[in-house]
mmCIF file of C-alpha atoms in Angstrom:
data_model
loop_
_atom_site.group_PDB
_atom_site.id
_atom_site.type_symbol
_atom_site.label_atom_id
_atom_site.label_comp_id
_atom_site.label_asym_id
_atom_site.label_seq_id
_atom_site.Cartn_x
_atom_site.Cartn_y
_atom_site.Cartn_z
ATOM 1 C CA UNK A 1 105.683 94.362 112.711
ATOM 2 C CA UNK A 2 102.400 93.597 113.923
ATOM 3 C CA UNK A 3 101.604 89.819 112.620
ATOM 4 C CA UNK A 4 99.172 87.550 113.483
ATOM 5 C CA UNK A 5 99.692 83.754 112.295
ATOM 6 C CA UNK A 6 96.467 81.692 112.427
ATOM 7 C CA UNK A 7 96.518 77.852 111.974
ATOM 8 C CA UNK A 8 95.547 75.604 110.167
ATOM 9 C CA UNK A 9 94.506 77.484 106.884
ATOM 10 C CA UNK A 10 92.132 74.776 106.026
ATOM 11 C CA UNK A 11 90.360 71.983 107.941
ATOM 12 C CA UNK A 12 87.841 69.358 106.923
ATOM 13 C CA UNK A 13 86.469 67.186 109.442
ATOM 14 C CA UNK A 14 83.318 64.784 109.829
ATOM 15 C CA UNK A 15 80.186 65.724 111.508
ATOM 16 C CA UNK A 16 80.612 65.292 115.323
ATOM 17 C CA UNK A 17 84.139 65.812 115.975
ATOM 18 C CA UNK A 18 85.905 69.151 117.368
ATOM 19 C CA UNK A 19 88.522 71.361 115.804
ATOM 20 C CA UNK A 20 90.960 73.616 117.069
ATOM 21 C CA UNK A 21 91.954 76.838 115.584
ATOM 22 C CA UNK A 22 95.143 78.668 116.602
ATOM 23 C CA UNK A 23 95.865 82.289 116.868
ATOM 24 C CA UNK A 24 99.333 83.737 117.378
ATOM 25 C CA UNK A 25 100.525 87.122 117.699
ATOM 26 C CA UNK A 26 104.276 86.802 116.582
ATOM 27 C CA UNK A 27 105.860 89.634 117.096
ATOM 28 C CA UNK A 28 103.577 91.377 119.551
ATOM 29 C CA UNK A 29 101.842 90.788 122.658
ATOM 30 C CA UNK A 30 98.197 91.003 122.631
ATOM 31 C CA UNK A 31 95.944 92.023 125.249
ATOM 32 C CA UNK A 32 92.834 91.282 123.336
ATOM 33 C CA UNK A 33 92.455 89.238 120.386
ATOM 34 C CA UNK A 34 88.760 88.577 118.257
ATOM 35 C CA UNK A 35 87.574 86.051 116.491
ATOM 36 C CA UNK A 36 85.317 86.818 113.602
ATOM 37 C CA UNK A 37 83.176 84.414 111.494
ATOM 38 C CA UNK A 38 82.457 85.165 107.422
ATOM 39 C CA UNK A 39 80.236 83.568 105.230
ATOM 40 C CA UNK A 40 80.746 83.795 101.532
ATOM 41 C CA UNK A 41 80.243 87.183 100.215
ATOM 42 C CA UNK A 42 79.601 88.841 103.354
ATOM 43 C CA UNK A 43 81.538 91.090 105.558
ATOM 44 C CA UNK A 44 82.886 89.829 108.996
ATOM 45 C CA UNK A 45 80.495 89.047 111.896
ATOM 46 C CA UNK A 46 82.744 89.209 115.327
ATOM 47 C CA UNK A 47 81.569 86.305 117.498
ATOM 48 C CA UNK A 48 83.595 86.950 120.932
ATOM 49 C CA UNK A 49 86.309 89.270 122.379
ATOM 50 C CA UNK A 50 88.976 87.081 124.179
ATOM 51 C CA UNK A 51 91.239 88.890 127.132
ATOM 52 C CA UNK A 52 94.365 87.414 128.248
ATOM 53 C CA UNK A 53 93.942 85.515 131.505
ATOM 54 C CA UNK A 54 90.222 86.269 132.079
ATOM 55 C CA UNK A 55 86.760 84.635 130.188
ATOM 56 C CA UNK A 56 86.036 85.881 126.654
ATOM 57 C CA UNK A 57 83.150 88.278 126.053
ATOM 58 C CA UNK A 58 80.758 86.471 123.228
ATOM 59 C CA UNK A 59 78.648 88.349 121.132
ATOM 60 C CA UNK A 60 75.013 87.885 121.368
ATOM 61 C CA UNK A 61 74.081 84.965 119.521
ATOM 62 C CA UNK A 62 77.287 82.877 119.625
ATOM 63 C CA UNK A 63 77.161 79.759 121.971
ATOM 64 C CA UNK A 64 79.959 79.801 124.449
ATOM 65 C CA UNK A 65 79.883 76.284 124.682
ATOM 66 C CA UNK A 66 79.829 75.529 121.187
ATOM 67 C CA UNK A 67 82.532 78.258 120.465
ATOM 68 C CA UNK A 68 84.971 77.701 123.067
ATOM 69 C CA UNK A 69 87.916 80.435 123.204
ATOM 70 C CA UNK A 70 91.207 79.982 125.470
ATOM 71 C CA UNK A 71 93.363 83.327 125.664
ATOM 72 C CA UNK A 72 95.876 81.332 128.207
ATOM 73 C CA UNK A 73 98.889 83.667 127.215
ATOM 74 C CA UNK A 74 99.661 87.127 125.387
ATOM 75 C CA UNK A 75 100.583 85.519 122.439
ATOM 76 C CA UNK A 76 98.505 82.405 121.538
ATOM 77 C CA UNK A 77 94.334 82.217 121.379
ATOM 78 C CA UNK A 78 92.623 79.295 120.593
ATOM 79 C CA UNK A 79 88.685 79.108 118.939
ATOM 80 C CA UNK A 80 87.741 75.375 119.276
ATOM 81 C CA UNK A 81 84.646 74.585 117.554
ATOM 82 C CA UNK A 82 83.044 71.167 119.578
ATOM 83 C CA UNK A 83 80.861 68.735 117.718
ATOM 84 C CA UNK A 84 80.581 70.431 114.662
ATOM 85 C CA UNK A 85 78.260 70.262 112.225
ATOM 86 C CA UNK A 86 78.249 70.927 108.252
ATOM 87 C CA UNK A 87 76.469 74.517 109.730
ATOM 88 C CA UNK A 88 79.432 75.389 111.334
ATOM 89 C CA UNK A 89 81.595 75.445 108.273
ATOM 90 C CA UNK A 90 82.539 78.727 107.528
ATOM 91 C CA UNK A 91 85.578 81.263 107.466
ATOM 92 C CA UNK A 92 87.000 82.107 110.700
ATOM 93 C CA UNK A 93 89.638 84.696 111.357
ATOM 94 C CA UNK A 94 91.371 86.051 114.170
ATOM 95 C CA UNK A 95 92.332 89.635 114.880
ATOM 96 C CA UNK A 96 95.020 91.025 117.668
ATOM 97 C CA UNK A 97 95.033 94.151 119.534
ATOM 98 C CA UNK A 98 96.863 95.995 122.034
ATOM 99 C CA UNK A 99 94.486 97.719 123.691
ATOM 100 C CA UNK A 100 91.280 96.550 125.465
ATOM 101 C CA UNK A 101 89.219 98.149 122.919
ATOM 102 C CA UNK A 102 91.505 97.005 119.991
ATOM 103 C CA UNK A 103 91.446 100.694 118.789
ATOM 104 C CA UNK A 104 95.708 101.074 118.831
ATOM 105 C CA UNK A 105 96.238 98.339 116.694
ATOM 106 C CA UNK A 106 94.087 95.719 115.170
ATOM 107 C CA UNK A 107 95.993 92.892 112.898
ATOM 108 C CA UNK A 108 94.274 90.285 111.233
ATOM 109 C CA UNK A 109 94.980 86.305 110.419
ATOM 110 C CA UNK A 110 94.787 84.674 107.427
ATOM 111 C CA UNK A 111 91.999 83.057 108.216
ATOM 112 C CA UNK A 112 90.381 79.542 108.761
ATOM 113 C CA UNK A 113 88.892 77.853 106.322
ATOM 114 C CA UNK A 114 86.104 75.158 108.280
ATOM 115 C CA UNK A 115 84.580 72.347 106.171
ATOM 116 C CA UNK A 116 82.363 69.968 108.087
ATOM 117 C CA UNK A 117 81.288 67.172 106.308
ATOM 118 C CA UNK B 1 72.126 102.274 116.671
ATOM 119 C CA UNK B 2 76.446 102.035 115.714
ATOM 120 C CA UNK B 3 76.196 101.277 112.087
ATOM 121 C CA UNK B 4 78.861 101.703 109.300
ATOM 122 C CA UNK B 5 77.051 101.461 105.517
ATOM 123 C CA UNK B 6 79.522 101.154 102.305
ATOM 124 C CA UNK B 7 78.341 101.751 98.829
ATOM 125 C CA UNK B 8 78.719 100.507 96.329
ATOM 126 C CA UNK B 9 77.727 97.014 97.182
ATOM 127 C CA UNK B 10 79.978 95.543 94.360
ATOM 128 C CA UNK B 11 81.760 97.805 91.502
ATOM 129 C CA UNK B 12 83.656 96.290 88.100
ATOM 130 C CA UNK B 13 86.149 98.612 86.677
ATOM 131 C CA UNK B 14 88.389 98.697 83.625
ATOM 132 C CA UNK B 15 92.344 98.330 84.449
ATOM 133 C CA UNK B 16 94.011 101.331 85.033
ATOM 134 C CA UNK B 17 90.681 103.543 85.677
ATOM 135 C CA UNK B 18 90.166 105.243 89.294
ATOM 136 C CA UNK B 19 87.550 104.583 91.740
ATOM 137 C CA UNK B 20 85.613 105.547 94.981
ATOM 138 C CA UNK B 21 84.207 104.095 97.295
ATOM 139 C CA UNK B 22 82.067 105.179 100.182
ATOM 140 C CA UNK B 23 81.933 104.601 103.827
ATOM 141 C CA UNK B 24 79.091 106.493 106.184
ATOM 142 C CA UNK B 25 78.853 105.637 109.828
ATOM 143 C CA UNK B 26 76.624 106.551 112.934
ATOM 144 C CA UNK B 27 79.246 105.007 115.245
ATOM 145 C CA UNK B 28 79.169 107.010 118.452
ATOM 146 C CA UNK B 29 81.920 107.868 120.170
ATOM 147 C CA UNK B 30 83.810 107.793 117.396
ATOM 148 C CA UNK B 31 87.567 106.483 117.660
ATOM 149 C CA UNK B 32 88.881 105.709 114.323
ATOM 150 C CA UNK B 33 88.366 104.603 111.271
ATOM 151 C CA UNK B 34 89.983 101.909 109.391
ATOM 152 C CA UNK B 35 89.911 100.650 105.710
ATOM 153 C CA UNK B 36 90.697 96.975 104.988
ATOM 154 C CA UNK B 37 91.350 94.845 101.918
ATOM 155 C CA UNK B 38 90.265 91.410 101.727
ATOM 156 C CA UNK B 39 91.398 89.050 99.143
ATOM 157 C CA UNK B 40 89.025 86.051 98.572
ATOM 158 C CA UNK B 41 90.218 83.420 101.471
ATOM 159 C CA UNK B 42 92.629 85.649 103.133
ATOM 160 C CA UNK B 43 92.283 87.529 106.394
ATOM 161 C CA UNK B 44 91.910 91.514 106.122
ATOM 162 C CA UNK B 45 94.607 93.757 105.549
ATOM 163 C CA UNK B 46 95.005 97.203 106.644
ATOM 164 C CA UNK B 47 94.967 99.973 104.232
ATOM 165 C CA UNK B 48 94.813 103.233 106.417
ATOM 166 C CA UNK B 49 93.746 104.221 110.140
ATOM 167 C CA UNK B 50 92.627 107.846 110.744
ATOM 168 C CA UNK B 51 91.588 109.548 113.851
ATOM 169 C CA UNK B 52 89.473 112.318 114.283
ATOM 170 C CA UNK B 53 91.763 114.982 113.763
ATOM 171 C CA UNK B 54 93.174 113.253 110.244
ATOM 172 C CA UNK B 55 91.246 113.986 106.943
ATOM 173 C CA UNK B 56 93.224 112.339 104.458
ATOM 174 C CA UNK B 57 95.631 109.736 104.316
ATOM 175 C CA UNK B 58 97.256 107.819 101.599
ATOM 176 C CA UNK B 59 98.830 104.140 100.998
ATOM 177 C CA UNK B 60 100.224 104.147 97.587
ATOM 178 C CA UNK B 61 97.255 104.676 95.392
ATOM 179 C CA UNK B 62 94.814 104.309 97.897
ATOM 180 C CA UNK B 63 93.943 107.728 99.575
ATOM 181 C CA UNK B 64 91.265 107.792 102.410
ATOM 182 C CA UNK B 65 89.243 111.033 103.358
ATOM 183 C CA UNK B 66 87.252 111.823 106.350
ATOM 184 C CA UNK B 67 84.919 113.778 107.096
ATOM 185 C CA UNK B 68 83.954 113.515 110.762
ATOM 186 C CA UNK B 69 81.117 116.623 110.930
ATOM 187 C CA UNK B 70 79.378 114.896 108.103
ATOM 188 C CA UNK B 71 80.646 110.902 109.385
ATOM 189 C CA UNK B 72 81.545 109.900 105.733
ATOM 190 C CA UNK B 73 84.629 108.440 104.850
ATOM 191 C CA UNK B 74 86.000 107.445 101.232
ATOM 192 C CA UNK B 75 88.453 105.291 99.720
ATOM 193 C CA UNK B 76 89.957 106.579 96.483
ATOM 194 C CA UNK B 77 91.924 103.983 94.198
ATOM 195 C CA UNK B 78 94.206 105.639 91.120
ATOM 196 C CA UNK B 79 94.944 103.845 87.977
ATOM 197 C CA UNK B 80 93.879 100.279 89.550
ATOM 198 C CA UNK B 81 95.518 97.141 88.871
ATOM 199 C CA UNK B 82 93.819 93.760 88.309
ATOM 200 C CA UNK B 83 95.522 93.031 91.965
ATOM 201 C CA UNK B 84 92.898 95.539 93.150
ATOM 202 C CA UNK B 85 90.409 93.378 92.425
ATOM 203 C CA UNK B 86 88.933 92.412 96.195
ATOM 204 C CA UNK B 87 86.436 93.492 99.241
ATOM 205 C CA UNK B 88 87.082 96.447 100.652
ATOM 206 C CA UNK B 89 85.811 97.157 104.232
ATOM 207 C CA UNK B 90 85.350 99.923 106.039
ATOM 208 C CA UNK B 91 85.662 99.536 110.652
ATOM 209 C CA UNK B 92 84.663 102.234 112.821
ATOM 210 C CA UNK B 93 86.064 102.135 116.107
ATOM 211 C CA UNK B 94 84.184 103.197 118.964
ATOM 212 C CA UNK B 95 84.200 103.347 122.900
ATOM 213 C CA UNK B 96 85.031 99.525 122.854
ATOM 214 C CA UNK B 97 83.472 98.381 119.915
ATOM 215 C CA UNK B 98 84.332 97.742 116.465
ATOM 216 C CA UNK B 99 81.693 98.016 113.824
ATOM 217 C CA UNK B 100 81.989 96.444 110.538
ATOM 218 C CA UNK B 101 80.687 97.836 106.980
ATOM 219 C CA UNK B 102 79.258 94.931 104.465
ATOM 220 C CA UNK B 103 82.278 95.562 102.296
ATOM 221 C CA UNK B 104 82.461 96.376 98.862
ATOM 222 C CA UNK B 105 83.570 94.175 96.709
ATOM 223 C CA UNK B 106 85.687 95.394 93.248
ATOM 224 C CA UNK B 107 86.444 93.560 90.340
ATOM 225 C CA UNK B 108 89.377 95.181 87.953
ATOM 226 C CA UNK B 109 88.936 94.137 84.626
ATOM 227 C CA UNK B 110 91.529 93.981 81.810
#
């Protein structure tokens, strides 16, 4: 039990242009769900706490308008990243939880893979 | 300051030796603490989960400790496999707030 499913596994996309990145919990409804950004070699930095029906809580640092995050149902989160740029490329991954604090359980995606060209 | 510092930063091992790793945190209040394994390009996966009332717990041949007078955890890996080869990271939970280690990342050899 417990799964998250996070979509698409890989994107490439010119300079400019926006990109969507899904997060489902599949067998679970989640409360809260986190979206974290990695760079190679380094551990995961969490960039915003989303809540289901209500805004998402960014972390400080992280542009809300650059990073916008939709939590429109228990099951589904989205991370859109608008006008990216080859900065932006990283790995994203999403995390679900059933608590407001994420403490009871915490399942991860597979992660994102962003290329901006 | 809620920090959580793993060590060794990196680690290479021979196939079928045993290893530990370390995990110390300042996180305060403490909730729980989790240990993750991430393969390169893949999302996290969860190892073990202990409260504060739990000082050991085991997954196979991975067997976490706590210690949560002294706010050190370890992860202890017997006879590793070259599929152990990965980051392992270490999340304190706190009152609303998760706090990630760096990660330390092992490499089994053959």
């Amino acid at each position: 039990g417990a799964v998250v499913s996070q979509h698409p596994s890989r994107v490439i996309c010119k300079s400019g242009t926006s990109v969507k990145i899904e997060c489902r919990s599949l067998d679970f409804q989640a409360t809260t769900m986190f979206w974290y950004r990695q760079f190679p070699k380094q551990s995961l930095m969490l960039m915003a706490t989303s809540n289901e029906g209500s805004k998402a809580t960014y972390e400080q640092g992280v542009e809300k308008d650059k990073f916008l995050i939709n939590h429109a149902s228990l099951t589904l989160s989205t991370l859109t990243v608008t006008s990216a740029h080859p900065e932006d490329s990283s790995f994203y991954i999403c995390s679900a939880g059933l608590t407001r604090s994420g403490a009871n359980v915490l399942t991860f995606g597979a992660g994102s893979r962003l290329t901006v060209l | 300051k809620n920090q959580v510092e793993q060590s060794p930063q990196s680690l290479i091992i021979l196939e079928g030796k045993n290893c530990t790793l370390q995990c110390n945190y300042t996180v305060s209040p403490f909730s729980n603490l989790r240990w993750y394994k991430q393969d390169t390009g893949r999302g996290p996966v969860s190892l073990t989960i202990m409260t504060f009332s739990e000082n050991t717990k085991s997954n196979g041949r991975y067997t976490a400790t706590l210690d949560a007078d002294t706010k050190q955890s370890s992860l202890h890996i017997t006879a590793s496999q070259l599929s152990d080869s990965a980051s392992y990271i270490c999340v304190v939970s706190g009152a609303d707030k998760l706090v990630f280690g760096a990660g330390t990342i092992l490499r089994v050899k053959s």
